[in-house]
Coordinates of C-alpha atoms and ligand atoms in Angstrom, one line a residue:
M128 CA 12.8 32.7 -20.8
D129 CA 11.5 31.0 -23.5
P130 CA 8.3 29.6 -23.1
Q131 CA 8.9 26.4 -24.3
H132 CA 11.7 25.9 -22.3
H133 CA 10.3 26.9 -18.8
Q134 CA 10.4 23.8 -16.8
L135 CA 6.5 23.7 -15.7
H136 CA 6.2 23.1 -12.2
V137 CA 3.1 21.1 -11.2
I138 CA 1.6 21.2 -7.4
L139 CA -0.1 18.0 -6.3
L140 CA -2.3 17.5 -3.7
P141 CA -3.9 14.3 -2.7
F142 CA -6.4 12.8 -0.4
P143 CA -4.3 11.1 2.3
A144 CA -6.0 7.7 1.7
P145 CA -3.4 5.0 0.2
D146 CA -5.7 4.4 -2.5
H147 CA -5.6 8.1 -3.7
M148 CA -2.3 9.0 -2.6
I149 CA -0.3 5.7 -4.3
P150 CA -1.5 6.7 -7.6
L151 CA -1.2 10.4 -7.2
L152 CA 2.5 9.5 -6.7
D153 CA 2.9 7.8 -9.4
M154 CA 1.3 10.7 -11.7
A155 CA 3.8 13.2 -9.9
R156 CA 6.7 10.9 -11.3
L157 CA 5.6 10.5 -14.5
L158 CA 5.4 14.0 -15.0
A159 CA 8.8 14.6 -13.8
T160 CA 10.4 11.8 -16.1
R161 CA 8.7 14.2 -18.7
N162 CA 10.7 17.2 -17.1
V163 CA 8.3 18.5 -15.4
K164 CA 9.2 20.0 -11.8
A165 CA 6.3 18.1 -9.3
T166 CA 5.8 18.8 -5.9
I167 CA 3.5 16.9 -3.6
I168 CA 2.0 18.8 -0.7
T169 CA 1.5 16.6 2.4
T170 CA 1.4 16.5 6.2
S171 CA 3.6 14.9 8.5
V172 CA 2.0 11.9 9.9
N173 CA 1.1 11.1 5.6
A174 CA 5.1 11.8 4.5
S175 CA 6.4 8.9 5.3
A176 CA 4.1 7.3 2.3
F177 CA 6.1 9.5 0.1
T178 CA 9.8 10.6 1.1
K179 CA 11.3 6.8 0.2
A180 CA 10.0 6.8 -3.2
I181 CA 10.9 10.3 -4.0
E182 CA 14.3 9.3 -2.6
T183 CA 14.3 6.3 -5.1
S184 CA 12.9 8.9 -8.0
H185 CA 15.9 11.2 -6.9
K186 CA 18.7 8.5 -7.2
V187 CA 17.3 6.1 -9.7
G188 CA 16.0 9.0 -12.1
N189 CA 17.0 12.5 -10.8
L190 CA 13.5 13.5 -11.0
N191 CA 12.5 16.7 -10.1
L192 CA 10.1 15.8 -7.5
N193 CA 9.4 17.3 -4.3
L194 CA 7.7 16.9 -1.0
E195 CA 6.0 20.0 1.2
I196 CA 5.0 19.2 4.0
F197 CA 1.8 21.5 5.1
K198 CA 0.4 21.3 9.0
F199 CA -2.9 19.5 9.3
S200 CA -5.4 20.7 12.0
A201 CA -6.7 17.9 13.6
E202 CA -8.0 19.4 17.0
E203 CA -9.6 22.2 15.1
A204 CA -12.1 20.0 13.4
G205 CA -12.4 17.8 16.8
L206 CA -10.4 15.0 15.3
P207 CA -7.8 13.0 17.8
E208 CA -4.0 14.4 17.2
G209 CA -2.1 12.8 14.1
C210 CA -5.4 11.4 12.6
D211 CA -3.9 12.9 9.4
N212 CA -5.0 9.7 7.6
A213 CA -8.5 8.8 6.4
E214 CA -8.5 5.4 7.3
F215 CA -8.8 6.1 11.4
A216 CA -11.7 9.0 10.6
M217 CA -13.8 6.1 7.9
K218 CA -13.1 3.7 11.1
H219 CA -14.6 6.1 13.8
G220 CA -17.5 7.6 12.1
L221 CA -15.6 10.9 11.9
A222 CA -15.7 11.2 8.0
P223 CA -17.4 15.3 8.4
Q224 CA -14.6 16.6 10.9
F225 CA -11.6 14.6 8.3
V226 CA -13.4 16.8 5.7
Q227 CA -13.1 19.5 7.3
A228 CA -9.8 19.2 8.7
N229 CA -8.9 18.9 5.7
Q230 CA -10.7 21.7 4.3
L231 CA -8.4 24.1 7.1
L232 CA -5.2 23.3 4.3
S233 CA -7.3 26.2 2.0
E234 CA -5.6 29.2 4.2
Q235 CA -1.8 27.2 3.8
L236 CA -2.4 26.4 0.0
E237 CA -3.4 29.5 -1.1
Q238 CA -0.6 31.0 0.3
Y239 CA 2.2 28.8 -0.5
L240 CA 0.3 28.8 -4.6
D241 CA 0.8 32.6 -4.6
K242 CA 4.2 32.4 -3.4
V243 CA 5.6 29.7 -6.0
Q244 CA 3.4 30.7 -8.7
P245 CA 3.1 27.0 -10.3
D246 CA 1.8 26.5 -13.5
C247 CA -1.0 23.9 -12.4
L248 CA -2.8 22.5 -9.3
V249 CA -3.6 18.3 -10.0
T250 CA -6.1 17.8 -6.7
D251 CA -7.9 14.9 -5.9
I252 CA -11.9 15.1 -6.6
L253 CA -12.2 14.6 -3.3
F254 CA -11.4 18.6 -3.0
P255 CA -13.8 20.7 -4.1
W256 CA -12.7 23.6 -2.2
T257 CA -9.5 24.0 -4.4
A258 CA -11.3 25.4 -6.8
E259 CA -11.7 28.3 -5.6
I260 CA -8.2 29.0 -4.5
A261 CA -7.3 28.4 -8.1
T262 CA -9.5 30.5 -9.6
K263 CA -8.1 33.3 -7.0
V264 CA -4.5 32.5 -7.7
D265 CA -5.2 32.4 -11.6
I266 CA -3.8 28.9 -12.3
P267 CA -5.8 26.0 -14.0
R268 CA -6.7 23.3 -11.8
I269 CA -7.0 19.5 -12.9
V270 CA -8.9 16.8 -11.1
F271 CA -7.3 13.7 -10.7
Y272 CA -9.5 10.5 -11.3
A273 CA -8.3 7.5 -9.5
V274 CA -11.7 5.6 -11.4
S275 CA -12.4 3.8 -14.8
C276 CA -13.9 6.2 -16.9
F277 CA -16.4 3.0 -17.6
S278 CA -17.8 3.8 -13.7
L279 CA -17.6 7.4 -14.6
C280 CA -20.2 7.0 -17.2
A281 CA -22.0 4.3 -15.6
Q282 CA -22.5 6.2 -12.2
E283 CA -23.3 9.4 -14.3
L284 CA -26.3 7.6 -16.1
I285 CA -28.0 6.1 -13.1
R286 CA -27.7 9.1 -11.4
V287 CA -29.4 10.9 -13.8
H288 CA -31.4 8.8 -15.1
E289 CA -32.4 6.4 -12.4
P290 CA -33.4 3.1 -13.7
F291 CA -33.1 1.6 -10.4
K292 CA -36.4 3.0 -10.2
D293 CA -38.2 0.7 -12.8
V294 CA -37.2 -1.9 -10.7
S295 CA -39.8 -3.4 -8.1
S296 CA -37.6 -5.8 -6.3
D297 CA -33.9 -5.5 -5.3
D298 CA -33.1 -8.9 -7.6
E299 CA -34.7 -7.8 -10.5
T300 CA -32.5 -6.5 -13.1
F301 CA -32.4 -3.0 -14.9
S302 CA -30.4 -2.0 -17.8
I303 CA -27.8 1.6 -17.6
P304 CA -29.5 3.7 -20.2
L305 CA -27.6 4.9 -23.1
I306 CA -24.1 3.3 -22.9
P307 CA -22.8 1.1 -25.5
H308 CA -23.1 -1.7 -23.9
E309 CA -26.3 -3.5 -22.0
I310 CA -24.8 -4.0 -18.5
K311 CA -27.4 -5.3 -16.1
F312 CA -27.3 -4.2 -12.5
V313 CA -29.9 -4.9 -10.0
R314 CA -30.6 -2.1 -7.4
S315 CA -28.6 -3.8 -4.2
Q316 CA -25.1 -3.5 -5.9
I317 CA -25.8 -0.1 -6.5
S318 CA -25.0 2.5 -3.6
P319 CA -27.7 3.6 -1.2
N320 CA -26.5 6.8 -1.3
L321 CA -27.3 6.8 -5.1
I322 CA -30.4 6.1 -4.4
N323 CA -31.5 8.0 -1.1
N324 CA -29.0 11.1 -1.7
K325 CA -28.7 11.2 2.6
D326 CA -25.6 10.3 3.6
F327 CA -22.6 12.7 4.4
I328 CA -20.8 11.6 1.7
S329 CA -22.8 11.7 -1.2
K330 CA -24.0 14.5 -0.6
L331 CA -20.8 15.9 -0.8
I332 CA -20.1 14.2 -4.1
D333 CA -24.1 15.7 -5.5
S334 CA -23.2 19.0 -4.6
K335 CA -19.8 20.0 -4.3
I336 CA -17.4 17.5 -5.6
K337 CA -19.5 17.1 -8.9
K338 CA -19.4 21.0 -9.7
S339 CA -16.0 21.4 -8.9
G340 CA -15.1 18.7 -11.4
D341 CA -17.6 20.0 -14.1
E342 CA -15.6 23.5 -13.5
S343 CA -12.4 22.4 -13.3
Y344 CA -9.8 22.9 -16.4
G345 CA -9.8 19.5 -17.1
V346 CA -9.7 15.8 -15.8
I347 CA -6.6 13.3 -15.5
V348 CA -8.4 9.8 -16.1
N349 CA -5.7 7.0 -14.7
S350 CA -6.9 4.6 -17.7
F351 CA -5.8 3.9 -20.9
Y352 CA -8.1 4.9 -24.1
E353 CA -7.5 1.2 -25.6
L354 CA -8.8 -0.1 -22.6
E355 CA -12.2 1.2 -22.8
P356 CA -12.5 3.6 -25.8
D357 CA -16.2 3.6 -25.9
Y358 CA -16.3 4.8 -22.5
A359 CA -13.4 7.5 -23.2
D360 CA -15.2 8.5 -26.3
F361 CA -18.4 8.5 -24.2
F362 CA -16.9 10.5 -21.1
K363 CA -15.3 13.1 -23.5
K364 CA -18.3 13.9 -25.8
E365 CA -21.4 12.9 -23.6
M366 CA -19.9 15.0 -20.0
G367 CA -18.1 17.3 -21.9
R368 CA -14.9 17.8 -20.4
K369 CA -11.7 18.0 -21.5
A370 CA -10.2 14.6 -20.2
W371 CA -6.5 12.8 -20.3
H372 CA -6.1 9.5 -20.0
V373 CA -2.2 8.9 -18.9
G374 CA -2.1 5.7 -17.3
P375 CA -1.7 2.9 -16.1
V376 CA 0.4 5.3 -14.0
S377 CA 1.3 2.7 -11.9
L378 CA 3.8 1.6 -15.2
C379 CA 6.0 4.9 -14.1
N380 CA 7.4 2.0 -11.7
R381 CA 10.3 -0.1 -13.2
S382 CA 12.7 -1.4 -11.1
T383 CA 11.9 -3.4 -8.2
E384 CA 12.9 -1.0 -5.4
E385 CA 10.3 1.4 -7.2
K386 CA 7.7 -0.9 -7.2
V387 CA 8.6 -2.0 -3.5
L388 CA 8.4 2.0 -2.5
R389 CA 5.1 2.9 -3.5
G390 CA 2.9 4.0 -0.5
I391 CA 3.4 2.2 2.8
S392 CA 5.7 0.0 3.7
A393 CA 5.2 -3.9 3.0
S394 CA 5.1 -5.7 6.1
M395 CA 6.9 -8.9 4.3
N396 CA 10.4 -8.7 2.7
E397 CA 9.7 -8.6 -0.9
H398 CA 13.1 -10.8 -1.2
E399 CA 11.0 -13.5 1.0
C400 CA 8.0 -12.9 -1.7
L401 CA 9.8 -13.4 -4.6
T402 CA 11.9 -15.9 -3.2
W403 CA 8.5 -18.0 -2.4
L404 CA 6.9 -17.1 -5.9
D405 CA 9.8 -18.0 -7.9
S406 CA 9.9 -21.8 -6.6
K407 CA 6.3 -21.9 -7.6
K408 CA 5.3 -22.8 -11.3
S409 CA 3.8 -20.5 -14.3
V410 CA 0.0 -19.4 -13.3
V411 CA -1.0 -21.6 -10.6
V412 CA -0.5 -19.2 -7.9
L413 CA -3.8 -16.9 -6.5
Y414 CA -3.1 -13.4 -5.1
I415 CA -6.1 -12.6 -2.7
C416 CA -6.3 -8.7 -1.5
F417 CA -9.0 -6.5 -0.7
G418 CA -6.9 -3.2 -0.8
S419 CA -6.6 -1.0 2.0
I420 CA -10.1 -0.2 3.2
V421 CA -12.8 -2.8 3.1
P422 CA -13.4 -4.0 5.8
I423 CA -14.1 -8.0 5.2
T424 CA -15.2 -9.9 8.3
A425 CA -13.6 -12.5 10.1
P426 CA -16.2 -15.0 9.5
Q427 CA -15.7 -14.3 5.7
F428 CA -11.6 -14.7 5.8
Y429 CA -12.6 -17.6 7.5
E430 CA -14.6 -19.0 4.5
I431 CA -12.0 -18.2 2.7
A432 CA -9.8 -19.9 4.3
L433 CA -11.8 -22.9 4.0
A434 CA -12.2 -22.4 0.0
L435 CA -8.7 -22.1 0.1
E436 CA -8.1 -25.2 1.3
S437 CA -10.3 -27.2 -0.4
S438 CA -9.4 -26.1 -3.6
G439 CA -6.2 -27.2 -3.1
K440 CA -4.5 -24.1 -5.1
D441 CA -1.4 -22.1 -3.9
F442 CA -1.9 -18.7 -2.9
I443 CA -0.8 -15.7 -1.9
W444 CA -3.0 -13.7 0.7
V445 CA -3.0 -10.7 2.3
V446 CA -4.9 -10.0 5.8
R447 CA -5.4 -7.1 7.3
N448 CA -7.7 -5.4 10.2
F449 CA -7.4 -8.3 12.7
E450 CA -5.4 -8.4 16.1
N451 CA -4.9 -11.9 16.3
D452 CA -5.2 -15.0 14.2
E453 CA -7.8 -16.8 16.7
E454 CA -10.5 -14.6 15.1
W455 CA -10.5 -15.4 11.4
L456 CA -8.2 -18.6 10.4
P457 CA -9.2 -21.6 11.1
P458 CA -7.1 -23.6 13.7
G459 CA -4.0 -25.6 11.9
F460 CA -4.8 -24.3 8.8
E461 CA -0.8 -23.0 7.9
Q462 CA 0.5 -26.4 8.9
R463 CA -2.0 -27.7 6.9
T464 CA -1.2 -25.4 3.3
Q465 CA 2.4 -25.1 4.5
G466 CA 4.1 -24.4 1.4
K467 CA 1.1 -23.9 -0.5
G468 CA 0.0 -20.9 1.0
L469 CA 1.7 -17.5 2.0
I470 CA -0.1 -15.3 4.4
I471 CA 0.5 -12.0 4.2
R472 CA -0.4 -9.7 7.1
G473 CA -0.4 -6.3 6.5
W474 CA 0.6 -4.3 3.8
A475 CA 2.1 -6.4 0.3
P476 CA 4.1 -5.0 -2.6
Q477 CA 1.2 -5.7 -4.4
V478 CA 2.3 -4.5 -7.9
L479 CA 5.6 -6.3 -7.7
I480 CA 3.5 -9.6 -6.6
L481 CA 0.7 -9.2 -9.6
E482 CA 3.9 -9.0 -12.3
H483 CA 5.8 -12.7 -11.3
K484 CA 4.8 -15.2 -13.7
A485 CA 3.9 -17.4 -11.0
I486 CA 0.3 -15.7 -10.2
G487 CA -2.5 -17.0 -12.0
A488 CA -5.3 -15.4 -10.8
F489 CA -6.1 -12.3 -8.6
V490 CA -9.0 -12.2 -6.1
T491 CA -9.8 -8.9 -6.0
H492 CA -12.5 -6.0 -4.6
C493 CA -12.0 -3.8 -7.8
G494 CA -11.1 -0.9 -6.2
W495 CA -9.8 0.9 -9.5
N496 CA -6.0 0.4 -8.6
S497 CA -6.1 -3.4 -8.0
T498 CA -8.0 -3.7 -10.9
L499 CA -5.7 -1.7 -13.2
E500 CA -2.3 -3.1 -11.6
G501 CA -4.2 -6.9 -12.4
I502 CA -5.0 -5.5 -16.0
T503 CA -1.5 -4.4 -16.3
A504 CA 0.5 -7.5 -15.4
G505 CA -1.9 -9.6 -17.0
V506 CA -3.9 -11.4 -14.5
P507 CA -7.3 -13.0 -14.8
M508 CA -9.4 -11.7 -11.7
V509 CA -12.5 -13.0 -9.5
T510 CA -14.1 -10.2 -8.6
W511 CA -15.4 -9.3 -5.2
P512 CA -16.6 -6.0 -5.2
V513 CA -18.1 -4.4 -1.9
F514 CA -18.3 -0.5 -2.0
A515 CA -17.9 2.6 -3.4
E516 CA -17.5 2.0 -7.6
Q517 CA -16.2 -1.5 -7.2
F518 CA -19.3 -3.0 -8.8
Y519 CA -18.9 -0.9 -11.9
N520 CA -15.2 -2.5 -12.0
E521 CA -16.5 -6.0 -11.2
K522 CA -18.9 -5.1 -14.6
L523 CA -16.1 -3.6 -16.5
V524 CA -13.7 -6.8 -15.6
T525 CA -16.7 -9.4 -16.1
D526 CA -19.2 -8.0 -18.6
I527 CA -16.7 -5.7 -21.1
L528 CA -13.3 -6.8 -20.7
K529 CA -14.1 -11.1 -20.3
I530 CA -11.4 -11.6 -18.1
G531 CA -12.7 -12.4 -14.6
V532 CA -15.6 -14.4 -12.6
S533 CA -17.9 -12.9 -10.3
V534 CA -17.7 -14.8 -6.7
G535 CA -21.8 -13.7 -6.4
L536 CA -21.7 -11.0 -4.1
K537 CA -24.7 -9.0 -5.1
K538 CA -24.7 -6.0 -2.1
W539 CA -23.5 -2.7 -2.0
S540 CA -22.4 -2.2 2.0
R541 CA -19.8 0.2 3.6
M542 CA -20.0 -2.8 6.7
P543 CA -20.8 -6.2 5.3
S544 CA -22.5 -8.3 8.1
S545 CA -22.9 -12.1 7.8
D546 CA -26.0 -11.8 6.0
D547 CA -23.9 -11.0 2.9
L548 CA -21.4 -13.8 4.1
I549 CA -20.4 -15.9 0.3
Q550 CA -19.9 -19.2 1.4
R551 CA -16.7 -21.4 0.7
E552 CA -18.6 -23.4 -1.9
A553 CA -19.0 -20.6 -4.3
I554 CA -15.6 -19.5 -3.4
E555 CA -13.8 -22.8 -4.5
T556 CA -16.1 -22.6 -7.5
A557 CA -14.9 -19.1 -8.4
L558 CA -11.4 -20.2 -7.9
R559 CA -11.6 -23.6 -10.0
E560 CA -13.5 -21.2 -12.5
I561 CA -10.6 -18.8 -13.0
T562 CA -7.9 -21.3 -12.9
E563 CA -9.1 -24.4 -14.8
R564 CA -12.5 -24.3 -16.9
D565 CA -12.1 -24.0 -20.7
A566 CA -12.8 -20.2 -20.3
A567 CA -9.9 -19.8 -18.0
E568 CA -7.3 -19.8 -20.9
D569 CA -9.4 -17.4 -22.7
M570 CA -9.5 -15.3 -19.8
R571 CA -5.5 -15.5 -19.5
Q572 CA -5.3 -14.8 -23.0
R573 CA -7.6 -11.8 -23.6
A574 CA -6.1 -10.4 -19.9
K575 CA -2.3 -11.0 -21.6
Q576 CA -3.3 -8.8 -24.8
L577 CA -4.4 -6.0 -22.6
K578 CA -1.3 -6.2 -20.4
D579 CA 0.1 -5.6 -23.6
M580 CA -2.0 -2.7 -25.0
A581 CA -1.1 -0.9 -21.8
W582 CA 2.3 -1.3 -21.8
K583 CA 2.1 0.0 -25.6
A584 CA 0.0 3.0 -24.1
V585 CA 2.7 4.5 -22.0
A586 CA 5.9 4.0 -24.2
E587 CA 7.0 7.0 -26.2
G588 CA 4.1 7.7 -29.1
G589 CA 1.3 5.4 -27.8
S590 CA -2.2 7.0 -26.6
S591 CA -1.2 7.8 -22.9
Y592 CA 2.0 9.0 -23.5
S593 CA 0.5 11.2 -26.3
D594 CA -2.2 12.2 -24.0
L595 CA 0.4 13.3 -21.6
S596 CA 2.1 15.2 -24.0
A597 CA -0.9 16.7 -24.6
L598 CA -2.0 17.5 -21.3
I599 CA 2.0 19.2 -20.9
D600 CA 1.4 21.5 -24.0
G601 CA -1.6 22.4 -23.4
L602 CA 0.1 23.9 -19.7
R603 CA 2.5 25.7 -21.9
S604 CA -0.1 27.5 -24.2
Y605 CA -2.0 28.5 -21.2
R606 CA 1.3 30.0 -19.7
T607 CA 2.2 31.8 -22.4
Q608 CA -1.2 33.6 -22.9
K609 CA -1.6 34.4 -19.6
R610 CA 2.2 36.2 -20.2
V611 CA 0.6 38.2 -23.1
Ligands
UDP824 N1 -1.8 -2.1 -2.0 C1 -0.9 -2.8 -1.7 N2 -0.6 -3.8 -1.1 C2 -1.5 -3.7 0.1 C3 -3.0 -3.7 -0.4 C4 -2.6 -2.4 -1.0 O1 0.7 -2.2 -2.6 O2 -1.3 -4.9 0.8 C5 -2.2 -1.1 -3.2 C6 -2.8 -1.6 -4.4 O3 -1.7 -1.9 -5.1 C7 -3.3 -0.3 -4.6 C8 -3.6 0.6 -3.4 O4 -3.2 -0.3 -2.5 O5 -2.4 0.6 -5.7 C9 -5.4 0.3 -3.2 O6 -6.1 1.3 -4.0 P1 -7.6 0.2 -4.3 O7 -8.1 1.3 -5.3 O8 -7.2 -1.1 -5.5 O9 -8.5 -0.5 -3.5 P2 -9.1 0.5 -2.1 O10 -7.4 0.6 -1.3 O11 -9.4 1.9 -2.8 O12 -9.7 0.0 -1.4

């Protein structure tokens, strides 16, 4: 067949955690909308996160999107049966076993790739072991980054130049060297792993993961050029990596059904949420959600409840992790805020909520998916980073894009304690600042401009659209050259 007309086949291997699976599912859909056959590999426990979305894709767009189920060897790696998702493993301190269990997929992956001979493997950054397999079966391997370019650059420069060594206390600020903006950090906002390089995950990142990224055919970044042009350029130039900015990938979900079915099933029916939001005026509702894994404590949720109540604002608040309300909810809170607030216990249809015209601001932990979804919806943010690369995303939102205010948390921690509590007064101040003060309107205007830029980027001829075309063309050329 003429190589120009051959339908490319791309295999996508997501890391089994919601925040990694959701954008890679979107990426697969995006490829399929460009006439590429896309196959997602997962294990049986995680399959439900994809099946409905894939069925909808077949129905709505007749897309060539497929699912391939591998066997997960939990027991062999010392994990309880059915522990195929990172959430359980992280909660129970089983990260090394979980990493090993995933690595045990390598044999199945090699056999599968050998059999189907696809044109490319798109893999999560957390799967460095895929590098060797891609080389063996001779296909290009692309690493998918569900993080901002700014955080990639900032983290790498901090890792290499160690500017935190120039300060003598956790409160003294330092700047990140060599980047285009003057961005101030304090030491406590930086992952201790970057400073001490001691724990399992950081050792893995520093050694195998970084190396495997460096050795890949290139990287896909879930961001768009106009959002962080300085850092997109900086990344390409300084890091010497082929990079395609194809985001925001969540924008491939156009219908309500598609938006609801990406990832975990929502705990509240979308109609209920939307009807409630429809009853509200424009830009008055706060949406509060801390993503899929951040462990906000019960006392902290209690403070948030009191801040919400005394602010008198309308809100939708997503609460996970608690068995019963007494742990975190002030007595009588829901009666007192009836009509003003909606609590979703579990999983919310986030993209759908953020896009509603009633949403005025987003209180977010600054996970990259959430941050980008907030930007894409044109919503200003109260930033509440906790760990991972969230403190960098906060700086992007507050200091570079200037579409958010920080709630003031300054300590990176996988397990926040009562010492890290943000008091109700500080929370209320941030809620008022993002909705009432003069600066709030400016932030809203800027956020709306970014939203428009995001939609332009993914539209035909836009920067993300063109980068995806370049990626697909590159894979075609690779195929042609391989056959010569
Ligand atoms: N999400 C959602 N409903 C929820 C919580 C999270 O749809 O109730 C989605 C959210 O839209 C985002 C992802 O889960 O796509 C969370 O990823 P993010 O990078 O923001 O945070 P993480 O979970 O990694 O901390």
